[in-house]
Structures are given as C-alpha cells and as structure tokens.
Amino acid sequence: MTTPVKPSGKSQSKSKKVTTSLSKLEDSSLAQRVQRHVNHGLGRDKYDKQELFQALALSVKEKMLQRWRTTRQADSQFERKQVAYLSLEFLMGRAMGNAVMNLDLLQETQELLKAYAVELEELEQVEHDAGLGNGGLGRLAACFLDSCASLDLSVTGYGIRYEYGMFAQKLVDGFQVERPDRWLREGNPWEVRVSEHNVIVPFFGHTSSYVDPNGRRNVVWLDTQDVLAVAYDMPVPGYKNDRVNTLRLWKSEATDDFDLEEFNQGDYTEAVARKNMAEQITMVLYPNDASENGKELRLRQQYFLSSASLQDLLNNWVRQHGTDFSDFAKFNVMQLNDTHPSIAIPELMRLLIDEYFLEWDQAWQVVSQTMAYTNHTLLPEALERWSVRMLEHMLPRILEIIFEINARYLDLVAHQWPGDEQKLAAMSIIEEGNEPHVRMAYLAIVASFSVNGVAGLHSKLLTSGLFKDFYQLWPHKFNNKTNGVTPRRWLANCNPQLASLLTKRLGNDWVTDLSHLNALNAFTDDKGFIKEWQQVKQNNKAVLQQLIKAECDVDFDTNMLFDVQVKRIHEYKRQLLNILHVIHLYHQIQQGNTSNMVPRCVLIGGKAAPGYAMAKLIIKLASNVAHMVNSDPSVTPFLRVAFLPNYNVSAMEKICPATDLSEQISTAGKEASGTGNMKFMMNGAVTIGTLDGANVEMLEEVGEDNFFLFGLTAEQVMQQRQDYRPQHFIDASPALNEVLTLIDSGHFSLLEPGIFSPLITAITSCDDPWMTAADFESYRLSQEHVAKVYKNQTAWTQMSIRNTAASGRFSSDVTIAKYRDEIWKA
Ligand SMILES: *Cc1c(COP(=O)(O)O)cnc(C)c1O
C-alpha cells in the first residue's frame, strides 16, 4: 500500500549516461549554454524576453547540477544530521537574481547578455514569482532555506507544488478582486521532476487487525484510495560556498493501478473523476493568513505533504541503514513550520509500527526525539483543530493513533495533577463537545522535543498564557528563536546601491556576517557618507515612484517622506489605525493647519483573505481615501496616498529600499514576530511601532532615540480589555472624533452611503480586541514626532544609518545558527 516505487535497474543505468553527458555540459560556459538553449529551444531567429529568460534560467540551473549532486552525495556519505523543514508554504519569489548572485555568476551573466542587447534586470522582471505562501510564515521558510544553504547545513525543504499559488490581487472600484495565479504557465525552468522518489499516500478506507504468528497484533489499513506523490526538486544554492540544497515539492497524481481496476469494471467516468480528485490535492494554496479554515481539502494537503515527506525520509534511511531505527533520531530532525504539517506525528508512528513493525514505545522514542514544532501565533482563530469525524472518515488509522497518543499522555497529566478532571479536559488533545475536535497544537507539543516561539515576547506569552500548563509539565521543551530575514535577498540583491556603499566602507564580509554592519556607527557624523546614503535612498525612491505611477496612477514625489505599510491585511495589524491617521492629516490640511506638517506619500499594500469581509472593507477605505486625497489639489502638496495592488515578494524588493518610515503598528501581543519590520530596518527605514513581536528586540538593538515607539504594551492591552471604553478615548481626542465623524458623514463614500459603518462599529465597540481607539492619540503624537525629526534631514539620515547598523541580529543566518545549535544539534 505504501511501498515505495522502486527505481528500476534500467532507469538507473540510464541516469548514469545522463550524468556523463551532463558533466561535459557543465564544462561549457554560461554563454555557450544560453546560446544553445536559444537555438535549440526556440529554433527561430526571433525570441522574446520570456524565452531568453527561460534559456538563461536553464543554463544557470545546469551550472548548479554538478554541485547539487556533489552536495547530495557528500551529505549521504558523511554521517551528519539531516534536517527536514516541513512547511505547507514556501514564499520563494523569483529565483534568478538570487541564484546568479549566490553562484557568483553576476559578471559573466551581465557580459553574455550584451550579445542579446538586454539587461539582466529586465530579464529578471519576466520571471513569475513562486508565490507558494501567504505572507510571513511562508517567506520565513524561504529565508531559512537560503540561510541553511549558506551556513553549509544539510537541510531539505519539503512542501507542496501548488499549481496555483497565492492569488493575484486586482482592484476594481477600490474593491479587491482575486485572480488565479497560474505561475507555471510558462513552465518552471528551475524544477526537476524526479520520479524515482515517487511514493503512494493512502486516504479513506478502514482498518482491521490480526494477530501474526509471533503473537503481535498488527493493524492494516484497507481499501484505501491511493494518491501518487511525485517529487519536483528546486535547487537552493548557498552563498558562494558550492552547496546546493533541495526544496522538494510534491505534486499529487492519480495512481495507474486503481484507475485500471475501475476501468475493468467498466466504470470509466468514475475512474476519470477519481483521477481528478487525486490531482485536486495540490491544485491550489489556501489563501488564509493567520486563520484556520477547517476545509477537508486542506487536511488532505497536510496529510499528503506529511506522508510523502516521511516516506521519502524513511526510504532514504532504510536504503543506507536497513530497518533498524534505533539511531534514526541521531541523524534526523523534522522542523514543523506551525501545526500545518503536524499530522506528520501520527503518520510517522503509523509508518514505523504498521510498515516497519516497531513496538509502540520504540516508535514513540523515534517520533518524540525527531519532531520540533514552531508556533507562529497566539490568535485563537488561527489554532488548527480538525473534527474527529472528518479524520475518522479520511484517515481512520491516523485517528486511532492520535487517540492512543492522547490516552498515554493523559495518564501522565493525571499523574501530575491527581484528581483534577478540569485539567485533564483542558489539556486533552481531544476537545470534547457535540463535535469533538483534535487540537493540533497540543498534539505537536506532546510529541515534540522542542517548541519554539518566533520572538522573545511571543515565546514569553506562550509559556505564560496559551501553553502555560504544558510549560509546567515540560519546561525544557520551550525555547525562543527570533525570526530573521536573509541579507542576500533583502539587502545585497534588492538594494545594490546601498550594498555597494556598504562594501566600499566595510568590505564584503557583511553579506555572510551581518553583525559587521555595526561598524556603520562610526560614519554617522561623516558628512560625505551621509550625502551618499541620502543619494542612494533618493535613487531607490525614484524606482518606487515609477512603480506607483505604473500600478496606481498616483504621483509620488521623492522629496516627500515615504511612509509605508505593506503586509497581509488583518485587523490585528491595524491598517485601519494608519488610515485614520491619514484622514486626520487630510482634515488638518483642509483646515489649513499645515505649519508643522512634513509632506508625505503614504503607501499601503497587502492582500485580504477572500472570505475576510472586514479586511476587504479596509482595502476599500484605503482606496477611497486615496482617491479623495489625490484628487484635491490643495491637499497633494502635503499628502498623497496609494494602495498598491498585488503586494508580493518582488514588490517588496522594490519597496523596502525606498522606504523612509516603516509602519509596524499591530496591537501589542498579537504579532508573533513580523519579518517585514526587519527587511525595512536593514534597508535604513526608521520604524514607527508598538512594543510587539520582534519590534521589541529591534528597539533594544537600535535604541529609543532611533525608533518611534507608541501605544499600549501587551500587558496593558490585556488589562484594558477587561473594561474597555473606546468612547472615553474618542471623547478625549478631538482628532479621533473629527476623523470618525468625517467617515460617518459619508465623505469617503458619497456614492456608497453607509458602506464603512462596520468599521466605525468595530472601533467604537467595547469588544474591539484591536483597541484602535485606545492607541490613536499616542500614534498621532508619535507621527508628529516623526515629522519633526524628518525636517532635519541630517538627523533623519543618522537615524536611518543607525537602523541599518543595528539590524545585524535580524539576519536569518543568526536565527538558523540558533536552530542548528539549540534544536537540531546538527
Ligand atoms: C516579508 C513579507 C511578509 C511578512 O510581512 P509582515 O510585515 O511581517 O507581516 C509578507 N508578505 C511578503 C510578500 C513579504 O515579503
């Protein structure tokens, strides 16, 4: 049923031949290769940029093949720990710029492209983003892969090859409209389909047990509907170090044999329908960021990824070590990116017990020493729970194992808190009720040897709140790993002008050791350096200005302050607070109160989950406000506003180098870490923010004088929530009062009366968990402070330099070094 599809001898000898011819190919230059692909692939004299891009990408991939093979061989020869990073999302973005830089092919590429009269930068623009993720969680996985390869770690990313990634966002009359993202339309030149790693994943059916001749009770999972998992590998090159790791993405396909059976019964249409069902699994990414969704297809994706990846790991192990798993945990570790792949826990138990005949305790030893869980959120709506009924139907054997894990674990709880029935119910993996559910976070904690949060504050809130009971039981499991971002993509590659200024002053070592940026503090009084720094920012702002003109038809002015908030649209991230402030400025300008004002361009961007009505309404408000502001010539000298559609990785690569002020204004205690905040900081933006997530640590690094802090603390938020009276804050703030009155009057919705009333209702509700009204006045004052500092361009630039200088700790290299030393022990 789950026997791996073995490579036939024939295909092995064939792959050997391929190897010989490939290594010959690898001797040829990049230019020869591109020439060959252009000639062969296209076979005609005319080619467009997309075709030339494909030719270059195929050529760069060929350059990686030898190192890719060497890396694989070396990792399997030497007894070193292998890390599997399991994630439903990898938000990779474009690959070309990163590959060319990491492989040190920049000059060669630029040189060869002269023959085709095209700039590398132009070619890069035609690559489709690999948008296989929603936001921060998926982008973190992508940054981690780059850091792992660059730190020479043997880490494989396991994910899903969604046919359709994150939807493309358009705006129609200010409303978000979703369009399918057919990112594979032109083919994916980076991927390699490797069918020798095919495995089969079972669904549905039922279980049965029998006692074998040795007296062991064995369980079999029968009458399953099997789905074929096919591996597509993407190369992950380290930064100039010869390592090429693998991102293995699974595609679901129909197995031939179950089709055949139905064909024989003459049930042709049923067979074709089943084939579609199998192929549906990896068709589309669920576009919900930080909210669970309970859909059956989502659970199928999770199990499909988990089972395929584990079978792959076990096949690798058995090939080298046979079926003795006593050392498995010494050489393998699995990092679960949130609970999304946590069904891997009972699946590994199943494979070891049912397929390899380990005893329960032996299997549990293996599982509980290899699984490590990263929690990404405290928001209750994001905690995954699967109904017992759905599991029973789809994965009956898995549910049995979950029940057994729970029973044994509850014995431990009962021992710890004798007679405490309430504790037992509260801590059970099974949430009872009319519709019992499996709490996946609890399952993950129980089975993992490590549970980490993603910023200091977040990890502290986990152990003092959400997972308090578990912390009492197993304090040693809990740890913090503050997120980071890769300085290759987010500084060296996206901001070449700043990168070369840094290198000119500091040498090139910062690219692999970002703490070197600290040395910038020596130049904060160097007038020449300040000038150069300003010029770089100015040039980057001009690039963004063009993008905004092209995408939004809004004229940004590079002499104005660029004030930016880009991230998924969510109430907790409080884009609404930002828009209220924009309306306040607008109102002040109309009143003629412009004496202390600094002209600003406010940019907002981000996608709303398609079913999230409030988030979509926030986009509509931003659009309408932008329209009113930009069409009033008395306002535009002081204020311009744009909502940039389709925010994605490639957009961020243009946005963060051009930003003066980075908006990180979530309700304290709600943003687990944030990583957008770090990208901005690296690129010399100054942050206006709350004491939330990694902002806390950013402030610690850069100092209060270089950070615009405002708002309630997480503790104060929890206090205030007990007895929250938004009206009290509205009465105390004439500014907020005016803003709400203006929205309520229909000023921004003349043709759509009342459309924004749900927003007013939310802000004025005593149940508003985001406490927008409570933080408004403090935010407004902080923004006044921003304006005051910005007027002194030298002072502002010094702040900017100090932010970049202090950003070294937020390199994902630092984060991954900690995962390596403290969790993976690799
Ligand atoms: C970095 C990044 C994010 C995460 O942003 P936050 O501000 O931390 O929420 C989301 N989407 C994209 C495209 C990113 O590059």
GROMACS .gro file of C-alpha atoms in nm, residues 681 689-691 694-709 803 806 809-810:
model
   24
  681MET     CA    1   1.523   4.815   0.912
  689GLY     CA    2   0.576   5.081   1.601
  690THR     CA    3   0.426   4.924   1.907
  691LEU     CA    4   0.604   4.701   2.157
  694ALA     CA    5   1.031   4.146   1.713
  695ASN     CA    6   0.978   4.525   1.732
  696VAL     CA    7   1.073   4.484   2.097
  697GLU     CA    8   1.413   4.344   2.003
  698MET     CA    9   1.463   4.593   1.719
  699LEU     CA   10   1.410   4.876   1.964
  700GLU     CA   11   1.652   4.710   2.204
  701GLU     CA   12   1.919   4.699   1.931
  702VAL     CA   13   1.875   5.046   1.785
  703GLY     CA   14   1.781   5.239   2.099
  704GLU     CA   15   1.476   5.453   2.178
  705ASP     CA   16   1.620   5.759   2.007
  706ASN     CA   17   1.609   5.585   1.670
  707PHE     CA   18   1.265   5.429   1.690
  708PHE     CA   19   0.921   5.591   1.711
  709LEU     CA   20   0.752   5.397   1.987
  803ASN     CA   21   1.890   5.134   1.195
  806ALA     CA   22   2.173   4.769   1.430
  809ARG     CA   23   2.084   4.046   1.473
  810PHE     CA   24   1.788   4.005   1.234
   0.00000   0.00000   0.00000
